[in-house]
C-alpha cells in the first residue's frame, strides 16, 4: 500500500516546476540526492507538484537507470509500492506503473532486487491490472531505457570510451531532448570526441539554452570549431560573450565564420552593448583590437540599431563602466566607444579607436562630447596622456578642453 500523504513542507521548485530531489534523480546525481534527503526532502513527494502528476522520486531514479539513487531513496523510506498513474506524461506515452513494474520493463535486475528487499509486492501490478504491454505500443522501451539519454550523459561525464558511448547513443530516442542536454554535457566535459559524435548523428547545435563557446573549450579550440562547422550561430551574442572574458581567439574564429560585430544581439536586448563596447567595459584590450581589425565600426552605438525604441531609450539604455575600481552609469544614448574609453581612462582603447579613425566630433543625446567624458577621469596624469593621444588627430581638436 502507498504511504500516507507527507506532512512535510512543500519542497522548493526549480525550473519547469520540478522539485530539487526530482531533478537530482533525473540526473542520476546520487550525492545530491543524499544531501537533499539528509536535509529533510520527502522521498515520496511527487516531483511535479504543480502539474498534479504522481511521478515520485523513485520512479524518476529507475527511469534514469540510476540504481545508486534508488538505493538512497529506499534507505530513506521511499515507498517501493508507490503507484504512478501517469508515467510518461511528459513524453506523451501514458501508463500506470509501480517501481517494480518499471524495473521489470527496463530489464533493471539490480533495481528489482533492491525493491523486493525493501518490501515491493511482486503481485501488486497484476492485481491492479497493470501490464508491461502498456509500455511497448510502438517502440522498444526496454532498449531505449537501457541506454537512456541520462545514462549517456553519465558515461560522457565519467570518461567512458567513445566506442561505448556510440553503442549507447544508438538507442537514444531523441538526441535533442531536454534542450540539448546531451550536447551541453559533452561540451562542458570538454569531450571533443563526444561532441563530434553527437553532431555527426545530427544533434542540433542551436537550442533554446545556447552553448557558450567560452565555457566548452580547453584552449585547443577544437570544440568551438566543431560546433561552428555544424551550424552553430556565429552572431554578436557569441562575440559579446567572448569579448567579456578576453577570448580574442574565439572572436577571430567567429569572424571567420561570418559573425558581424555590428549587429544587435539576437534577443534584441536594449541592455546589451555591442561586442566592441563590451570589450572596452571589461578591459579586454586584445578583444578591442581583434574586433576593430575585423571591421567593427569604431563609432557604433546602441542608438543606431533599428530596433531601438526611442520613446524609452534614455531610461532603458544604461551601460556600466568602471574607472579606477569605481562604478558609474552612462544614462544616455549615442555614447560612442571612444567616449566610454575616455571616461574609463583606458589609454590603450583610446589609442586603438583613434587608430581606426573614431570620430571626436560626435555627441551623446545629452550633448556631451569626448571632452566631457575625459573630465570624468580623476587621475590628472592619465587625463593629460589621453589628451595628448587626441592631439595627434589634427583638425578635430574642437570641443576638447585643456586642463
Short mmCIF file of C-alpha atoms in Angstrom, two decimals:
data_model
loop_
_atom_site.label_atom_id
_atom_site.label_comp_id
_atom_site.label_asym_id
_atom_site.label_seq_id
_atom_site.Cartn_x
_atom_site.Cartn_y
_atom_site.Cartn_z
CA UNK A 1 0.00 0.00 0.00
CA UNK A 2 1.10 3.58 -0.52
CA UNK A 3 2.41 5.67 2.30
CA UNK A 4 0.17 8.28 3.87
CA UNK A 5 0.47 11.78 2.39
CA UNK A 6 3.54 13.61 3.62
CA UNK A 7 3.08 16.32 6.24
CA UNK A 8 6.40 17.92 5.36
CA UNK A 9 6.58 21.44 3.99
CA UNK A 10 6.19 21.77 0.25
CA UNK A 11 9.61 21.44 -1.46
CA UNK A 12 11.07 24.37 -3.36
CA UNK A 13 10.64 24.11 -7.12
CA UNK A 14 13.24 24.51 -9.85
CA UNK A 15 12.62 25.41 -13.48
CA UNK A 16 9.71 23.58 -15.15
CA UNK A 17 8.05 23.01 -11.76
CA UNK A 18 10.23 20.05 -10.75
CA UNK A 19 11.48 19.59 -7.21
CA UNK A 20 15.19 19.64 -6.44
CA UNK A 21 15.04 15.96 -5.46
CA UNK A 22 13.29 15.09 -8.71
CA UNK A 23 15.92 16.98 -10.70
CA UNK A 24 18.75 15.15 -8.90
CA UNK A 25 17.08 11.76 -9.52
CA UNK A 26 16.56 12.56 -13.21
CA UNK A 27 20.25 13.46 -13.48
CA UNK A 28 21.44 10.41 -11.53
CA UNK A 29 23.23 12.67 -9.02
CA UNK A 30 23.42 10.35 -6.00
CA UNK A 31 25.43 12.74 -3.83
CA UNK A 32 22.86 15.49 -4.35
CA UNK A 33 20.01 13.04 -3.68
CA UNK A 34 21.54 12.05 -0.34
CA UNK A 35 22.21 15.68 0.59
CA UNK A 36 18.58 16.59 -0.06
CA UNK A 37 17.27 13.57 1.83
CA UNK A 38 19.52 14.36 4.79
CA UNK A 39 18.16 17.89 4.70
CA UNK A 40 14.60 16.59 5.03
CA UNK A 41 13.37 16.13 1.46
CA UNK A 42 10.37 13.79 1.25
CA UNK A 43 11.30 10.66 -0.77
CA UNK A 44 7.61 10.03 -1.57
CA UNK A 45 6.52 13.52 -2.62
CA UNK A 46 5.59 13.88 -6.33
CA UNK A 47 8.33 15.59 -8.26
CA UNK A 48 5.93 17.67 -10.41
CA UNK A 49 3.50 19.00 -7.75
CA UNK A 50 2.20 21.88 -9.86
CA UNK A 51 1.09 19.55 -12.67
CA UNK A 52 -0.63 17.07 -10.39
CA UNK A 53 1.37 14.15 -11.77
CA UNK A 54 2.04 11.21 -9.47
CA UNK A 55 5.63 10.56 -10.55
CA UNK A 56 7.71 10.04 -7.39
CA UNK A 57 11.49 10.29 -6.97
CA UNK A 58 11.96 6.51 -7.06
CA UNK A 59 10.14 6.30 -10.41
CA UNK A 60 12.41 9.07 -11.74
CA UNK A 61 15.53 7.29 -10.46
CA UNK A 62 14.56 3.97 -12.10
CA UNK A 63 13.69 5.78 -15.33
CA UNK A 64 17.17 7.36 -15.24
CA UNK A 65 18.83 3.95 -14.71
CA UNK A 66 20.42 5.29 -11.52
CA UNK A 67 20.40 2.39 -9.08
CA UNK A 68 22.52 4.24 -6.53
CA UNK A 69 19.74 6.86 -6.32
CA UNK A 70 17.17 4.07 -6.00
CA UNK A 71 19.09 2.64 -3.04
CA UNK A 72 19.41 6.03 -1.35
CA UNK A 73 15.67 6.68 -1.69
CA UNK A 74 14.77 3.25 -0.30
CA UNK A 75 17.14 3.74 2.63
CA UNK A 76 15.33 7.00 3.44
CA UNK A 77 11.87 5.45 3.33
CA UNK A 78 10.74 5.63 -0.30
CA UNK A 79 7.62 3.53 -0.86
CA UNK A 80 8.56 0.56 -3.10
CA UNK A 81 4.85 0.04 -3.90
CA UNK A 82 4.02 3.62 -4.87
CA UNK A 83 1.57 3.66 -7.77
CA UNK A 84 2.30 6.09 -10.60
CA UNK A 85 -0.89 6.85 -12.52
CA UNK A 86 0.65 8.89 -15.29
CA UNK A 87 4.13 7.64 -16.06
CA UNK A 88 5.34 9.04 -19.38
CA UNK A 89 3.00 12.06 -19.30
CA UNK A 90 5.93 14.30 -20.25
CA UNK A 91 6.60 12.20 -23.37
CA UNK A 92 3.03 11.53 -24.45
CA UNK A 93 3.17 7.79 -23.61
CA UNK A 94 0.97 7.47 -20.50
CA UNK A 95 0.85 4.27 -18.48
CA UNK A 96 0.19 3.16 -14.90
CA UNK A 97 3.09 1.51 -13.18
CA UNK A 98 4.80 0.65 -9.93
CA UNK A 99 8.55 0.91 -9.31
CA UNK A 100 8.87 -2.87 -9.63
CA UNK A 101 6.99 -2.97 -12.94
CA UNK A 102 9.17 -0.17 -14.32
CA UNK A 103 12.31 -2.07 -13.24
CA UNK A 104 10.95 -5.16 -15.00
CA UNK A 105 10.23 -3.50 -18.34
CA UNK A 106 13.61 -1.78 -18.36
CA UNK A 107 15.37 -5.06 -17.51
CA UNK A 108 16.92 -3.46 -14.43
CA UNK A 109 17.64 -6.56 -12.35
CA UNK A 110 19.62 -4.75 -9.60
CA UNK A 111 16.78 -2.28 -9.03
CA UNK A 112 14.29 -5.16 -8.94
CA UNK A 113 16.33 -6.94 -6.26
CA UNK A 114 16.56 -3.79 -4.13
CA UNK A 115 12.84 -3.12 -4.40
CA UNK A 116 11.98 -6.68 -3.35
CA UNK A 117 14.45 -6.42 -0.48
CA UNK A 118 12.64 -3.30 0.76
CA UNK A 119 9.18 -4.84 0.56
CA UNK A 120 7.95 -4.40 -3.01
CA UNK A 121 4.91 -6.59 -3.74
CA UNK A 122 5.60 -8.67 -6.88
CA UNK A 123 1.85 -9.26 -7.40
CA UNK A 124 0.66 -5.68 -6.97
CA UNK A 125 0.84 -4.67 -10.64
CA UNK A 126 -1.15 -7.71 -11.79
CA UNK A 127 -3.73 -7.20 -9.04
CA UNK A 128 -4.29 -3.63 -10.25
CA UNK A 129 -4.50 -4.68 -13.90
CA UNK A 130 -1.13 -3.21 -14.92
CA UNK A 131 0.85 -4.88 -17.70
CA UNK A 132 4.25 -4.49 -19.29
CA UNK A 133 2.48 -4.43 -22.68
CA UNK A 134 1.30 -0.88 -21.96
CA UNK A 135 4.88 0.30 -22.21
CA UNK A 136 5.54 -1.10 -25.69
CA UNK A 137 2.84 0.04 -28.09
CA UNK A 138 5.14 1.30 -30.83
CA UNK A 139 8.72 1.34 -29.60
CA UNK A 140 11.04 -0.88 -27.63
CA UNK A 141 11.08 0.88 -24.28
CA UNK A 142 13.45 -1.72 -22.91
CA UNK A 143 16.23 -0.76 -25.35
CA UNK A 144 15.64 2.98 -25.02
CA UNK A 145 15.78 2.91 -21.23
CA UNK A 146 18.75 0.58 -21.04
CA UNK A 147 20.68 3.29 -22.88
CA UNK A 148 18.74 6.43 -21.98
CA UNK A 149 19.95 9.97 -22.57
CA UNK A 150 20.74 10.35 -18.88
CA UNK A 151 22.88 7.23 -18.96
CA UNK A 152 24.83 8.54 -21.95
CA UNK A 153 25.34 11.84 -20.13
CA UNK A 154 26.78 9.93 -17.20
CA UNK A 155 29.06 7.92 -19.48
CA UNK A 156 30.40 11.15 -21.00
CA UNK A 157 30.93 12.69 -17.58
CA UNK A 158 32.73 9.59 -16.30
CA UNK A 159 35.11 9.49 -19.28
CA UNK A 160 33.88 6.25 -20.85
CA UNK A 161 35.33 5.27 -24.22
CA UNK A 162 33.86 6.85 -27.33
CA UNK A 163 33.03 3.36 -28.63
CA UNK A 164 30.93 2.60 -25.54
CA UNK A 165 29.22 5.98 -25.83
CA UNK A 166 28.45 5.36 -29.51
CA UNK A 167 26.92 1.96 -28.73
CA UNK A 168 24.66 3.53 -26.11
CA UNK A 169 23.84 6.52 -28.28
CA UNK A 170 22.34 4.28 -30.96
CA UNK A 171 19.40 3.61 -28.62
CA UNK A 172 18.59 7.16 -27.50
CA UNK A 173 15.23 8.23 -28.93
CA UNK A 174 15.85 11.99 -29.21
CA UNK A 175 19.35 13.44 -29.20
CA UNK A 176 17.94 16.95 -28.69
CA UNK A 177 15.69 16.19 -25.72
CA UNK A 178 15.83 18.34 -22.59
CA UNK A 179 17.05 21.37 -24.55
CA UNK A 180 20.07 19.54 -25.95
CA UNK A 181 21.41 18.41 -22.58
CA UNK A 182 23.48 15.64 -24.18
CA UNK A 183 25.49 18.07 -26.29
CA UNK A 184 25.80 20.51 -23.41
CA UNK A 185 27.19 17.80 -21.12
CA UNK A 186 29.70 16.76 -23.78
CA UNK A 187 30.81 20.37 -24.30
CA UNK A 188 31.12 21.13 -20.58
CA UNK A 189 33.03 17.89 -20.05
CA UNK A 190 35.31 19.07 -22.89
CA UNK A 191 34.90 15.77 -24.68
CA UNK A 192 35.61 16.81 -28.25
CA UNK A 193 35.23 13.20 -29.41
CA UNK A 194 31.73 13.00 -27.90
CA UNK A 195 30.79 16.40 -29.32
CA UNK A 196 31.86 15.28 -32.80
CA UNK A 197 29.94 12.03 -32.44
CA UNK A 198 26.73 13.81 -31.39
CA UNK A 199 27.00 16.34 -34.20
CA UNK A 200 27.70 13.58 -36.74
CA UNK A 201 24.50 11.86 -35.57
CA UNK A 202 22.52 15.04 -36.24
CA UNK A 203 22.34 16.80 -32.87
CA UNK A 204 21.20 20.42 -33.24
CA UNK A 205 23.89 22.87 -32.04
CA UNK A 206 21.47 25.80 -31.58
CA UNK A 207 18.85 25.19 -28.91
CA UNK A 208 16.82 27.31 -26.50
CA UNK A 209 19.69 27.09 -24.00
CA UNK A 210 22.64 28.16 -26.17
CA UNK A 211 26.03 26.64 -25.53
CA UNK A 212 28.65 29.25 -24.72
CA UNK A 213 31.81 28.73 -26.74
CA UNK A 214 33.85 30.28 -23.93
CA UNK A 215 32.73 27.57 -21.47
CA UNK A 216 33.40 24.47 -23.52
CA UNK A 217 36.92 24.68 -24.87
CA UNK A 218 40.17 23.79 -23.14
CA UNK A 219 42.32 26.15 -25.16
CA UNK A 220 42.54 23.84 -28.17
CA UNK A 221 39.57 25.49 -29.96
CA UNK A 222 38.52 22.05 -31.23
CA UNK A 223 35.01 22.09 -29.76
CA UNK A 224 34.15 25.65 -30.92
CA UNK A 225 35.32 24.72 -34.43
CA UNK A 226 33.19 21.56 -34.42
CA UNK A 227 30.11 23.50 -33.31
CA UNK A 228 30.59 26.27 -35.85
CA UNK A 229 31.12 23.80 -38.71
CA UNK A 230 27.86 22.11 -37.69
CA UNK A 231 25.94 25.38 -37.99
CA UNK A 232 26.27 26.99 -34.58
CA UNK A 233 25.08 30.60 -34.87
CA UNK A 234 28.12 32.85 -35.25
CA UNK A 235 26.42 36.04 -34.07
CA UNK A 236 27.02 39.11 -31.95
CA UNK A 237 25.85 37.35 -28.79
CA UNK A 238 28.71 34.85 -29.13
CA UNK A 239 31.08 37.72 -29.93
CA UNK A 240 29.95 39.63 -26.84
CA UNK A 241 30.47 36.58 -24.60
CA UNK A 242 33.99 36.13 -25.96
CA UNK A 243 34.78 39.85 -25.65
CA UNK A 244 33.76 39.98 -22.00
CA UNK A 245 36.15 37.20 -20.97
CA UNK A 246 39.07 38.18 -23.19
CA UNK A 247 38.87 35.40 -25.77
CA UNK A 248 40.24 37.16 -28.83
CA UNK A 249 40.94 33.75 -30.43
CA UNK A 250 37.24 32.87 -30.31
CA UNK A 251 36.40 36.33 -31.69
CA UNK A 252 38.69 35.71 -34.67
CA UNK A 253 37.12 32.26 -35.18
CA UNK A 254 33.58 33.69 -35.08
CA UNK A 255 34.50 36.43 -37.54
CA UNK A 256 35.94 33.78 -39.88
CA UNK A 257 32.55 32.01 -39.74
CA UNK A 258 30.68 35.16 -40.67
CA UNK A 259 29.86 36.89 -37.38
CA UNK A 260 29.02 40.58 -37.81
CA UNK A 261 30.44 42.64 -34.91
CA UNK A 262 28.00 45.49 -35.54
CA UNK A 263 24.72 43.57 -35.49
CA UNK A 264 22.43 43.71 -32.42
CA UNK A 265 22.18 40.76 -30.04
CA UNK A 266 19.73 38.05 -31.19
CA UNK A 267 17.35 38.64 -28.26
CA UNK A 268 17.08 42.36 -29.15
CA UNK A 269 18.12 43.27 -25.61
CA UNK A 270 18.37 47.02 -25.03
CA UNK A 271 20.69 46.43 -22.10
CA UNK A 272 23.37 44.62 -24.10
CA UNK A 273 26.25 46.67 -25.50
CA UNK A 274 27.89 45.91 -28.81
CA UNK A 275 30.80 43.43 -28.68
CA UNK A 276 33.25 46.34 -29.03
CA UNK A 277 31.71 48.30 -26.16
CA UNK A 278 31.54 45.11 -24.10
CA UNK A 279 35.26 44.52 -24.60
CA UNK A 280 36.05 48.11 -23.55
CA UNK A 281 33.85 47.92 -20.46
CA UNK A 282 35.55 44.70 -19.35
CA UNK A 283 39.06 46.00 -20.06
CA UNK A 284 39.82 43.33 -22.68
CA UNK A 285 42.22 45.19 -24.96
CA UNK A 286 43.17 42.20 -27.10
CA UNK A 287 39.49 41.80 -27.93
CA UNK A 288 39.13 45.53 -28.66
CA UNK A 289 41.93 45.24 -31.22
CA UNK A 290 40.57 41.98 -32.67
CA UNK A 291 37.12 43.49 -33.20
CA UNK A 292 38.42 46.71 -34.71
CA UNK A 293 40.79 44.81 -37.00
CA UNK A 294 37.83 42.66 -38.08
CA UNK A 295 35.89 45.72 -39.14
CA UNK A 296 33.85 46.70 -36.08
CA UNK A 297 32.64 50.29 -36.56
CA UNK A 298 34.54 52.49 -34.06
CA UNK A 299 31.52 54.79 -33.64
CA UNK A 300 28.72 52.20 -33.45
CA UNK A 301 26.32 52.92 -30.58
CA UNK A 302 23.18 51.19 -29.37
CA UNK A 303 21.03 54.09 -30.56
CA UNK A 304 21.98 53.26 -34.14
CA UNK A 305 20.27 49.85 -34.01
CA UNK A 306 16.95 49.88 -35.91
CA UNK A 307 15.02 48.06 -33.17
CA UNK A 308 15.70 50.69 -30.50
CA UNK A 309 12.51 52.18 -29.05
CA UNK A 310 13.27 55.88 -28.90
CA UNK A 311 10.38 56.55 -26.53
CA UNK A 312 12.13 54.90 -23.60
CA UNK A 313 15.73 54.52 -24.75
CA UNK A 314 17.10 57.02 -22.25
CA UNK A 315 15.65 55.15 -19.28
CA UNK A 316 16.45 51.63 -20.50
CA UNK A 317 19.86 52.01 -22.12
CA UNK A 318 22.11 52.06 -19.07
CA UNK A 319 25.68 50.91 -19.65
CA UNK A 320 28.00 50.31 -16.72
CA UNK A 321 31.57 51.46 -16.87
CA UNK A 322 34.50 51.22 -14.45
CA UNK A 323 37.10 53.81 -13.62
CA UNK A 324 39.78 53.00 -11.04
CA UNK A 325 37.60 50.32 -9.48
CA UNK A 326 34.59 52.59 -9.06
CA UNK A 327 31.28 52.19 -10.83
CA UNK A 328 29.09 54.74 -12.60
CA UNK A 329 26.31 54.93 -15.13
CA UNK A 330 26.19 56.31 -18.63
CA UNK A 331 22.49 57.11 -18.84
CA UNK A 332 22.14 58.39 -22.37
CA UNK A 333 22.07 57.30 -25.98
CA UNK A 334 24.63 57.95 -28.70
CA UNK A 335 27.50 57.23 -26.31
CA UNK A 336 30.34 56.07 -28.57
CA UNK A 337 33.07 53.54 -27.76
CA UNK A 338 35.58 56.43 -27.67
CA UNK A 339 33.51 58.31 -25.09
CA UNK A 340 33.37 55.22 -22.87
CA UNK A 341 37.11 54.56 -23.24
CA UNK A 342 37.88 58.19 -22.37
CA UNK A 343 35.54 58.17 -19.38
CA UNK A 344 37.18 54.99 -18.10
CA UNK A 345 40.66 56.42 -18.61
CA UNK A 346 41.57 53.44 -20.80
CA UNK A 347 44.53 54.70 -22.82
CA UNK A 348 45.02 51.52 -24.87
CA UNK A 349 41.41 51.50 -26.01
CA UNK A 350 41.56 55.22 -26.86
CA UNK A 351 44.70 54.65 -28.92
CA UNK A 352 43.18 51.70 -30.81
CA UNK A 353 39.96 53.59 -31.53
CA UNK A 354 41.85 56.63 -32.78
CA UNK A 355 43.98 54.39 -34.99
CA UNK A 356 40.75 53.13 -36.56
CA UNK A 357 39.53 56.68 -37.12
CA UNK A 358 36.96 57.01 -34.33
CA UNK A 359 35.25 60.40 -34.50
CA UNK A 360 35.98 63.16 -31.98
CA UNK A 361 33.10 65.35 -33.05
CA UNK A 362 30.11 63.18 -32.10
CA UNK A 363 27.97 63.98 -29.07
CA UNK A 364 25.67 61.85 -26.97
CA UNK A 365 21.96 62.53 -26.51
CA UNK A 366 22.71 64.93 -23.64
CA UNK A 367 25.09 66.96 -25.78
CA UNK A 368 28.25 65.67 -24.11
CA UNK A 369 31.38 65.35 -26.20
CA UNK A 370 34.54 63.29 -25.86
CA UNK A 371 36.00 66.14 -23.81
CA UNK A 372 33.19 65.89 -21.27
CA UNK A 373 33.96 62.23 -20.80
CA UNK A 374 37.64 62.93 -20.33
CA UNK A 375 36.72 65.21 -17.44
CA UNK A 376 35.32 62.16 -15.61
CA UNK A 377 38.84 60.75 -15.22
CA UNK A 378 40.05 61.51 -11.70
CA UNK A 379 43.73 60.76 -12.39
CA UNK A 380 45.15 64.03 -13.79
CA UNK A 381 48.23 62.38 -15.30
CA UNK A 382 46.08 59.83 -17.10
CA UNK A 383 43.81 62.63 -18.27
CA UNK A 384 46.75 64.50 -19.78
CA UNK A 385 48.06 61.40 -21.52
CA UNK A 386 44.68 60.81 -23.14
CA UNK A 387 44.58 64.44 -24.26
CA UNK A 388 47.96 64.03 -25.91
CA UNK A 389 46.63 61.00 -27.79
CA UNK A 390 43.72 63.09 -29.02
CA UNK A 391 46.01 65.89 -30.12
CA UNK A 392 47.51 63.56 -32.71
CA UNK A 393 44.23 63.87 -34.58
CA UNK A 394 44.74 67.27 -36.19
CA UNK A 395 41.72 69.19 -37.31
CA UNK A 396 39.44 67.55 -34.73
CA UNK A 397 40.55 69.43 -31.65
CA UNK A 398 37.32 71.38 -31.24
CA UNK A 399 35.38 70.51 -28.09
CA UNK A 400 38.39 69.01 -26.31
CA UNK A 401 39.07 71.07 -23.17
CA UNK A 402 42.53 71.91 -21.90
CA UNK A 403 43.14 71.11 -18.22
#
